[in-house]
Tab-separated table of N, CA and C in Angstrom:
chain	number	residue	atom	x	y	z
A	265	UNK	N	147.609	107.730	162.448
A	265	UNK	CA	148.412	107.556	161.244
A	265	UNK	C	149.476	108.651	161.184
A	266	UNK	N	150.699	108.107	160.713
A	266	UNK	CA	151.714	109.062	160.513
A	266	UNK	C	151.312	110.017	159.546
A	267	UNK	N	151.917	111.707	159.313
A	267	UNK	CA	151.884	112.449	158.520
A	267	UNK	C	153.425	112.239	157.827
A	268	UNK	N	153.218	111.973	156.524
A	268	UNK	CA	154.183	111.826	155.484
A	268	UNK	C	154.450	112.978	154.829
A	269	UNK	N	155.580	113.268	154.431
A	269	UNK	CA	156.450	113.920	153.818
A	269	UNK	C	156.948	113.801	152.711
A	270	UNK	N	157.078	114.457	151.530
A	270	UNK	CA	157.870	114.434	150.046
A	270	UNK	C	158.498	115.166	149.849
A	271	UNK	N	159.994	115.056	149.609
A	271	UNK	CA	161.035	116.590	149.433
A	271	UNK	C	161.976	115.745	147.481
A	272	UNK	N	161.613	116.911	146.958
A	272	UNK	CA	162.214	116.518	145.227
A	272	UNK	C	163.226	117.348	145.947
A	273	UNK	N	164.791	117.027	144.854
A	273	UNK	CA	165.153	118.022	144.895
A	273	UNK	C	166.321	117.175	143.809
A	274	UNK	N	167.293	118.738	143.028
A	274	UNK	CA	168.214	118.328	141.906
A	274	UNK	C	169.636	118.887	143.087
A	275	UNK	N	170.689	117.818	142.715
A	275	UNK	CA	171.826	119.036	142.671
A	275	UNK	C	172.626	118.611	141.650
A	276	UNK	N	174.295	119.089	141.943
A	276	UNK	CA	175.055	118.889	141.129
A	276	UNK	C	176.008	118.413	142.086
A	277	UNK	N	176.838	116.771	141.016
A	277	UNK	CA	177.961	116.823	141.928
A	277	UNK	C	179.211	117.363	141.823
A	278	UNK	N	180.142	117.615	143.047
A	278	UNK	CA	181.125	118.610	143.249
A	278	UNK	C	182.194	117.917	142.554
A	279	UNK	N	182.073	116.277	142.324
A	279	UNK	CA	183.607	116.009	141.524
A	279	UNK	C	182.674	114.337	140.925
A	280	UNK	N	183.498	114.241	139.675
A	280	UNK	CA	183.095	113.092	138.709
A	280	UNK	C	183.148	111.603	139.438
A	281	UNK	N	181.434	111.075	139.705
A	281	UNK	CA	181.189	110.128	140.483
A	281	UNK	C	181.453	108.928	139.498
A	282	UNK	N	182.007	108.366	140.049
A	282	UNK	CA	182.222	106.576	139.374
A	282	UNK	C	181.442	105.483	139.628
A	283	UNK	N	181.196	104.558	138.940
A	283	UNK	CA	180.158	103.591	139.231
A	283	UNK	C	180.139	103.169	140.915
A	284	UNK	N	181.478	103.183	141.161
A	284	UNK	CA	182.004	103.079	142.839
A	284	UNK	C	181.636	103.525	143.786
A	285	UNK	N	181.202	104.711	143.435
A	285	UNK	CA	180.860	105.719	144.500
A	285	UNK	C	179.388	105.826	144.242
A	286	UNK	N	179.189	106.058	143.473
A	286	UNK	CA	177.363	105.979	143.064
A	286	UNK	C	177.339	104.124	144.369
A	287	UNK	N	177.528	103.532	143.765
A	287	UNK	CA	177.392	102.095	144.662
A	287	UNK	C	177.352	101.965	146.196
A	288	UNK	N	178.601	103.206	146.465
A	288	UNK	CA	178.604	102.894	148.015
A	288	UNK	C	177.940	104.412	148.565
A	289	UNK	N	177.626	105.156	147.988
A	289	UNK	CA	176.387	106.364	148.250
A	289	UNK	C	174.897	106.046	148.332
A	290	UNK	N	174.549	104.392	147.189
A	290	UNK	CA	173.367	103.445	147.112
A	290	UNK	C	173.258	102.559	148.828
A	291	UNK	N	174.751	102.160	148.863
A	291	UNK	CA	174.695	101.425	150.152
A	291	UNK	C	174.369	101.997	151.739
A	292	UNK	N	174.985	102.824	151.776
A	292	UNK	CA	174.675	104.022	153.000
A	292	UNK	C	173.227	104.513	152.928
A	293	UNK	N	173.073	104.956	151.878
A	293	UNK	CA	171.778	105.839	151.814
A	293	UNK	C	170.551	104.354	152.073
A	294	UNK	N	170.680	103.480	151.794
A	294	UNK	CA	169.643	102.323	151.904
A	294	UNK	C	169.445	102.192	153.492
A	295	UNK	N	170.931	101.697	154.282
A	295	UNK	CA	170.545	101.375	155.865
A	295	UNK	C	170.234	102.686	156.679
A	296	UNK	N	170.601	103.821	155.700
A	296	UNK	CA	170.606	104.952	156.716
A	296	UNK	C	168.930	105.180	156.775
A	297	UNK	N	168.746	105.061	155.275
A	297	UNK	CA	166.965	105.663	155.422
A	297	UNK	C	165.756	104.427	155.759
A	298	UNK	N	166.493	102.646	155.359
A	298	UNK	CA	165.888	101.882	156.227
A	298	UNK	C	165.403	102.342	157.574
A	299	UNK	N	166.572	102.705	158.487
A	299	UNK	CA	166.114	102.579	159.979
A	299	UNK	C	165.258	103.914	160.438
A	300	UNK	N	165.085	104.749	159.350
A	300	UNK	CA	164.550	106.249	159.350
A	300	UNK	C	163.398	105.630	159.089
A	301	UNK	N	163.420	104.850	158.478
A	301	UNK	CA	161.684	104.965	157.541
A	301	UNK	C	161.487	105.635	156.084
A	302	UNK	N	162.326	106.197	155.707
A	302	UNK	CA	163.086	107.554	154.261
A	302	UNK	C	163.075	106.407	153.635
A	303	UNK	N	161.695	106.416	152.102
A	303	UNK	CA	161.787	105.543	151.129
A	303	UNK	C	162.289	106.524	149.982
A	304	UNK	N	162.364	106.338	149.129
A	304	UNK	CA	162.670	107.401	147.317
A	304	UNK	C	163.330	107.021	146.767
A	305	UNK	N	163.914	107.839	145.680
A	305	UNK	CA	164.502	107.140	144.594
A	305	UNK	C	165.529	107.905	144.166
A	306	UNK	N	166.992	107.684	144.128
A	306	UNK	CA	167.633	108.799	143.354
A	306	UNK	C	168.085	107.951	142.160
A	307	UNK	N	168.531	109.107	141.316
A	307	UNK	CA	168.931	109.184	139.972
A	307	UNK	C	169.762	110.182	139.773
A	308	UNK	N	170.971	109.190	138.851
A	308	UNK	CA	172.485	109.951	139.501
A	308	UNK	C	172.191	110.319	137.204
A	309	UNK	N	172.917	110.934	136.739
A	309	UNK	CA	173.062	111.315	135.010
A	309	UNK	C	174.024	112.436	134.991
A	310	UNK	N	174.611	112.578	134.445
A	310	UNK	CA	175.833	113.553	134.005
A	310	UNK	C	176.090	114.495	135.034
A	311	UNK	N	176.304	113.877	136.062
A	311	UNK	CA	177.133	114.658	136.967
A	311	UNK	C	175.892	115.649	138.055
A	312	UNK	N	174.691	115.104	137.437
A	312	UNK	CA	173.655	115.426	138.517
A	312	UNK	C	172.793	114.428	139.181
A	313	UNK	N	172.114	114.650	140.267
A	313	UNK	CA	171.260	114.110	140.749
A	313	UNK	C	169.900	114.635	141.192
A	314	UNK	N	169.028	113.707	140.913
A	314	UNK	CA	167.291	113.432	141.137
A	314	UNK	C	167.053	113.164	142.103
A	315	UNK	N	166.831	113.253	143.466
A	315	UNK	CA	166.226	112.173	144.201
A	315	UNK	C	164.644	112.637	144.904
A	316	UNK	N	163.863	112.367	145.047
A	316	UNK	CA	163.026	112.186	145.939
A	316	UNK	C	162.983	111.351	147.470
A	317	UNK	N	162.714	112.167	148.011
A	317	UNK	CA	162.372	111.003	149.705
A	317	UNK	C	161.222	111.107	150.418
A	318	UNK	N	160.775	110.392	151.073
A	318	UNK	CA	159.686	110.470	151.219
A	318	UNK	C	159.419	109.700	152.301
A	319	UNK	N	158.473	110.019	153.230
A	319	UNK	CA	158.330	109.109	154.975
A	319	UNK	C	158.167	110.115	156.004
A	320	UNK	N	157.804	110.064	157.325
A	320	UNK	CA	157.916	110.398	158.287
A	320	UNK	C	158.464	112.020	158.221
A	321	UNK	N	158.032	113.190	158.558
A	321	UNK	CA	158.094	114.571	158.438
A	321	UNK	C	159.701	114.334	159.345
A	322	UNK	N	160.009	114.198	160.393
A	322	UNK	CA	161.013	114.114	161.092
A	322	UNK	C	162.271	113.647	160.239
A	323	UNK	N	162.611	112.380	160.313
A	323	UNK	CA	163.376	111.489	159.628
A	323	UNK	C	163.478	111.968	157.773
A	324	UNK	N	162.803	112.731	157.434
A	324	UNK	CA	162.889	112.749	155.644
A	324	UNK	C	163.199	114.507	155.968
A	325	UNK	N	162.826	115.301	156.581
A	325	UNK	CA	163.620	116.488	156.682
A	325	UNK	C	164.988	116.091	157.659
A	326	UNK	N	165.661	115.453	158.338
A	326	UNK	CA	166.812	115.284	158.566
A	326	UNK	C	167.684	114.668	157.589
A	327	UNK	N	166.870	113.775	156.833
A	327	UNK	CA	168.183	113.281	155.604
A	327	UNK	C	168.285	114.284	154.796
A	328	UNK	N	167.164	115.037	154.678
A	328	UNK	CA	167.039	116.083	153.281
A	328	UNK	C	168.210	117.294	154.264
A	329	UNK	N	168.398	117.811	155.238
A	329	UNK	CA	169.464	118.318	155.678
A	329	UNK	C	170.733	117.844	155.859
A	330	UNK	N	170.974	116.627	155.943
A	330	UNK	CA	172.221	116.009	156.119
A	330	UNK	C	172.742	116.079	154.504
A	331	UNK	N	171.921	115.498	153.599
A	331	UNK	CA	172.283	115.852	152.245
A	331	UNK	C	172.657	117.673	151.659
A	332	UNK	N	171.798	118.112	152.554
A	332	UNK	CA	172.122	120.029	151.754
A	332	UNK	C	173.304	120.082	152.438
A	333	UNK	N	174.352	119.332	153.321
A	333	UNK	CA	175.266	119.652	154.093
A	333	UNK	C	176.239	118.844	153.506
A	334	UNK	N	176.240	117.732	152.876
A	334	UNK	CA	177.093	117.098	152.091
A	334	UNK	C	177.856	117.714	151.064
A	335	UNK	N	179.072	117.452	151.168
A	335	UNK	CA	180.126	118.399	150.468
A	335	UNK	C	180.459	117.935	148.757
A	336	UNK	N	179.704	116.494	148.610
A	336	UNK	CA	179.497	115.657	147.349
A	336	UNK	C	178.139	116.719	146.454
A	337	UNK	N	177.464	117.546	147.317
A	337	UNK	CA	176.413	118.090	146.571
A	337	UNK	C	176.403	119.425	146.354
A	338	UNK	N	176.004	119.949	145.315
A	338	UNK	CA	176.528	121.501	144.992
A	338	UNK	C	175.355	121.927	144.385
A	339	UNK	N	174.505	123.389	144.030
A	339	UNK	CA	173.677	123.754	143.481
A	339	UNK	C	172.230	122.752	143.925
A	340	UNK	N	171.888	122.908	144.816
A	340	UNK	CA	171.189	122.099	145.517
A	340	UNK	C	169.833	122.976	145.257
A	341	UNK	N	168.898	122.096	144.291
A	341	UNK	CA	167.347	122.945	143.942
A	341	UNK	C	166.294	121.716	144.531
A	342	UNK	N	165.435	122.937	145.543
A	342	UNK	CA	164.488	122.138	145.753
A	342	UNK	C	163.450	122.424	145.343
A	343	UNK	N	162.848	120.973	144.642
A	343	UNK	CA	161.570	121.102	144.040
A	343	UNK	C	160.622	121.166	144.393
A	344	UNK	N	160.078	120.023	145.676
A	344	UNK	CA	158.536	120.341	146.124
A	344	UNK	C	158.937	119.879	147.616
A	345	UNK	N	158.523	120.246	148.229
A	345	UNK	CA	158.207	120.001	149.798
A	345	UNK	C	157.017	119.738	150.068
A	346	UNK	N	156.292	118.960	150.853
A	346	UNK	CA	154.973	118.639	151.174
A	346	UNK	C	154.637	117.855	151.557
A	347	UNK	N	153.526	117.675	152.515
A	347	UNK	CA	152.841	116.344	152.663
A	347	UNK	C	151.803	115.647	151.813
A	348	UNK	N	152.464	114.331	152.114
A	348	UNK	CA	151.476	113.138	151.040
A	348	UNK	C	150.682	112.328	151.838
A	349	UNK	N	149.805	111.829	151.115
A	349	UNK	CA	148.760	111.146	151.994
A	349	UNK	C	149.169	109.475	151.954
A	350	UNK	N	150.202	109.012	151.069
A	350	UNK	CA	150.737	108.099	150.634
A	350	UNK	C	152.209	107.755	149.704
A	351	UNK	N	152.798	106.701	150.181
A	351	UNK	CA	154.266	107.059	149.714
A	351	UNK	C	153.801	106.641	147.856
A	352	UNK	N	154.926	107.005	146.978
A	352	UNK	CA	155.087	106.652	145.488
A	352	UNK	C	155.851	105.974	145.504
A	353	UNK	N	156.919	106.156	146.121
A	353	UNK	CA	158.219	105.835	145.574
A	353	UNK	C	158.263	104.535	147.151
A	354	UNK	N	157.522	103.711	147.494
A	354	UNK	CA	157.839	102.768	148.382
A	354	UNK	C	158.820	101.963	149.037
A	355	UNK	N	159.955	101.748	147.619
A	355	UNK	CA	161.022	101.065	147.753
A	355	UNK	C	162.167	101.620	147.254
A	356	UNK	N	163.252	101.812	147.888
A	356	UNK	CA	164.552	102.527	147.657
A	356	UNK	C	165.008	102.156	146.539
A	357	UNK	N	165.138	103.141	145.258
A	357	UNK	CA	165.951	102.859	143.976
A	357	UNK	C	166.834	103.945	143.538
A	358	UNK	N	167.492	103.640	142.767
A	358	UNK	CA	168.265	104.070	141.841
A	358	UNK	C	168.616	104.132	140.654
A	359	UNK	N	168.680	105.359	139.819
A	359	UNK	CA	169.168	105.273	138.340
A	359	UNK	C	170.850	105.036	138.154
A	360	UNK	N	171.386	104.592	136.934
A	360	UNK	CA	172.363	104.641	137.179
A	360	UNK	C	173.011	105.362	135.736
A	361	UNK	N	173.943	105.827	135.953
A	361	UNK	CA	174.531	106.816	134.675
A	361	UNK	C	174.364	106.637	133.383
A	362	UNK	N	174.650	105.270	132.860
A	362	UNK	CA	174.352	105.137	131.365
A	362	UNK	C	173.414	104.699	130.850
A	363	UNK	N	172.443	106.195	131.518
A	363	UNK	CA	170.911	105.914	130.802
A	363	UNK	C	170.343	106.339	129.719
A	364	UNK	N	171.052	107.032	128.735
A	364	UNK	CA	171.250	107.096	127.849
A	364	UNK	C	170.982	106.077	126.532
A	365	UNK	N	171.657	104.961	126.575
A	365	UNK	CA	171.409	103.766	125.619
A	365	UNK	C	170.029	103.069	126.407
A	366	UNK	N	170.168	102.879	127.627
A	366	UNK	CA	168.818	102.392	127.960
A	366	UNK	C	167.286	103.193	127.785
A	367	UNK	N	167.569	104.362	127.444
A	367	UNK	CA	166.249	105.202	127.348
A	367	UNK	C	165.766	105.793	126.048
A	368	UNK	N	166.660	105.532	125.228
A	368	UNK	CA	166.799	106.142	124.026
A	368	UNK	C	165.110	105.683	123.262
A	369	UNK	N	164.597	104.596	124.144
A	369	UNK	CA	163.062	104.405	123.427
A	369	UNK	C	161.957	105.007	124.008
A	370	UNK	N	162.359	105.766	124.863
A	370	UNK	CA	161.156	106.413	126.174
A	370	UNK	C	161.164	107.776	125.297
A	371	UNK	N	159.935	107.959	124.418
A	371	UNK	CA	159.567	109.459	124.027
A	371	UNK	C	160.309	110.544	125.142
A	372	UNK	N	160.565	111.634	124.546
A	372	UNK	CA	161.023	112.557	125.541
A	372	UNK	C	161.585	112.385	126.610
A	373	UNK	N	162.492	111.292	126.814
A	373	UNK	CA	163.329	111.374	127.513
A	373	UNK	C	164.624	112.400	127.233
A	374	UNK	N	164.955	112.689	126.503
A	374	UNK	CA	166.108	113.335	125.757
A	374	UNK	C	165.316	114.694	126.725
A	375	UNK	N	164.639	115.404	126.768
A	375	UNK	CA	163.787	116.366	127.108
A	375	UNK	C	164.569	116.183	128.655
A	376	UNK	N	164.087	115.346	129.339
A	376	UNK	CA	163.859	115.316	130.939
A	376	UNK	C	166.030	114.882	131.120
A	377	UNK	N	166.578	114.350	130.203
A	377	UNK	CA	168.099	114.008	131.205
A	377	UNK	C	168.689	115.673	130.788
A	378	UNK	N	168.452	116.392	129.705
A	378	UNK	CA	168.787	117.889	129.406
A	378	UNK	C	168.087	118.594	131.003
A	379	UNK	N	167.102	118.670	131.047
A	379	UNK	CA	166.309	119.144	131.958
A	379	UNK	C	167.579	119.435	133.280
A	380	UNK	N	167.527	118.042	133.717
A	380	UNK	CA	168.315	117.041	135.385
A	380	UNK	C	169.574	117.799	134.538
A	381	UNK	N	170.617	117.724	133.927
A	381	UNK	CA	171.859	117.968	133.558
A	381	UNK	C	171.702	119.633	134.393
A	382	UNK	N	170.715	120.671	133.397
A	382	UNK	CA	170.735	121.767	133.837
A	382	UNK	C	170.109	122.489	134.965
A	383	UNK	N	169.933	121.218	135.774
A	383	UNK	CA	169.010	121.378	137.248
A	383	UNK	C	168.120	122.413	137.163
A	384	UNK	N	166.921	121.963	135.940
A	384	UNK	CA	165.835	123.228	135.475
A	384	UNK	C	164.272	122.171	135.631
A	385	UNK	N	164.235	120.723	136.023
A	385	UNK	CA	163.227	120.290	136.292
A	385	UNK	C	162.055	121.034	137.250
A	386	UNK	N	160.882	121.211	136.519
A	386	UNK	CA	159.520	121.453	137.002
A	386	UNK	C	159.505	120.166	138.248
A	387	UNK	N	158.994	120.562	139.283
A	387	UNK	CA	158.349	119.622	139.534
A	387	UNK	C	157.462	118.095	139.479
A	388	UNK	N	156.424	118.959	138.586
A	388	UNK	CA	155.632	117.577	137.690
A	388	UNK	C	156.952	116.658	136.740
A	389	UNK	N	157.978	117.660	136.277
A	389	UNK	CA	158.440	117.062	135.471
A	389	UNK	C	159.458	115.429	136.047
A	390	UNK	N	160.121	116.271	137.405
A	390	UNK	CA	161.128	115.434	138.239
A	390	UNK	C	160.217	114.496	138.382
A	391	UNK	N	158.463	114.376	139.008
A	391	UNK	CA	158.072	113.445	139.262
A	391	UNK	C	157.923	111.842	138.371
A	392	UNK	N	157.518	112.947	137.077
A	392	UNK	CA	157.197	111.729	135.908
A	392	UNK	C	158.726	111.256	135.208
A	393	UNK	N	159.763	111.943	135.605
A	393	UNK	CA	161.240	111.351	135.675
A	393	UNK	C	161.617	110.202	136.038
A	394	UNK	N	161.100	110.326	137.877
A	394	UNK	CA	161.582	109.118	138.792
A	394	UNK	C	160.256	108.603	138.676
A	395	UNK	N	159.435	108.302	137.965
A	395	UNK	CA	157.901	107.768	137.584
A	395	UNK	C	158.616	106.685	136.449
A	396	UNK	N	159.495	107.304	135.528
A	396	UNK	CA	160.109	106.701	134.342
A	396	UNK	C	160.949	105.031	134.668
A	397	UNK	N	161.801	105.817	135.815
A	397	UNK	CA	162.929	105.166	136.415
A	397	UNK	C	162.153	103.691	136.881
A	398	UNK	N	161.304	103.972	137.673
A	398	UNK	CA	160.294	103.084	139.009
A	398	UNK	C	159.609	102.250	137.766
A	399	UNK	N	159.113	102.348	136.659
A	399	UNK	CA	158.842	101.400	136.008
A	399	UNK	C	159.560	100.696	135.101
A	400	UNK	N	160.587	100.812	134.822
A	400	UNK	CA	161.797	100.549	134.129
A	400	UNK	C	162.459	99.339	134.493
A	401	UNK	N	162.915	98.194	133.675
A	401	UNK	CA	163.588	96.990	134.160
A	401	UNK	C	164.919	97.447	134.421
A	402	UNK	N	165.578	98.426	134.268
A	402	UNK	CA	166.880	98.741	134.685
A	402	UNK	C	167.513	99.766	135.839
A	403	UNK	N	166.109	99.020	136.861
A	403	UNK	CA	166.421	100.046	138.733
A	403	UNK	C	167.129	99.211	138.814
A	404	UNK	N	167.631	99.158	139.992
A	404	UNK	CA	168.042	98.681	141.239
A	404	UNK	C	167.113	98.717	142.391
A	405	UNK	N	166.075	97.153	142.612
A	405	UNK	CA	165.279	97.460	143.695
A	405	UNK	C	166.008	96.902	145.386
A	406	UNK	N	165.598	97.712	146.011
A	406	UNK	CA	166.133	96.896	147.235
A	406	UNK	C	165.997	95.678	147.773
A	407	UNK	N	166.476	94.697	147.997
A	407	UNK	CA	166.335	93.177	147.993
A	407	UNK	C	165.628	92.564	149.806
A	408	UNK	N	164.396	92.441	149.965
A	408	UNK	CA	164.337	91.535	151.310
A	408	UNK	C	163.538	92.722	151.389
């Protein structure tokens, strides 16, 4: 059996992402970590990002470096590194910016997008974040 991998991590982006670019950063990042095996979830909110990845120790520390090298990402905090005995996040998703009106009924959410804004998420906290997202009718799941 493969040894699996989990890398959280927040950054900030370097210039104001548009639904456009969030879209074609969704598209790349899907075939790139398809053929890796790299499942997770990011979550893009006021100019920061959430993501988790998760798969194969090899392939999920090379995206997690290709990303700390990306010039779209700035203040780059990593949350947990480690191996899992099983993936969470199975299928590639995404939050998308105006989550705000969509979350406004999730207790303490207001808590966790302050949190991601000031790239100050706990760990546990990022998890039960993209925990939020993954049960939510308003992902984006990957199709096929």
């Amino acid at each position: 059996m493969t040894d699996l991998r989990q890398i959280i991590y927040t950054s900030a982006a370097t210039d104001r992402m548009q639904p456009a670019d969030l879209l074609s950063i969704l598209g790349a990042s899907r075939d790139n970590n398809a053929k890796a095996g790299v499942t997770g979830m990011l979550v893009f909110h006021a100019g920061s990002f959430l993501q988790v990845l998760e798969g194969p120790i090899e392939p999920v520390e090379a995206t997690y470096a290709r990303i700390h090298t990306d010039r779209r990402h700035t203040n780059l905090k990593l949350l947990f590194r480690g191996k899992i005995l099983e993936r969470e996040f199975g299928d590639w998703e995404m939050g998308f910016p105006d989550i705000d009106d969509l979350l406004k009924g999730i207790p303490g959410f207001r808590d966790y997008a302050s949190e991601l804004k000031d790239l100050t998420l706990t760990p546990q906290r990022a998890r039960q974040t993209l925990k939020l997202f993954m049960a939510g009718d308003y992902r984006q799941r990957r199709s096929g």
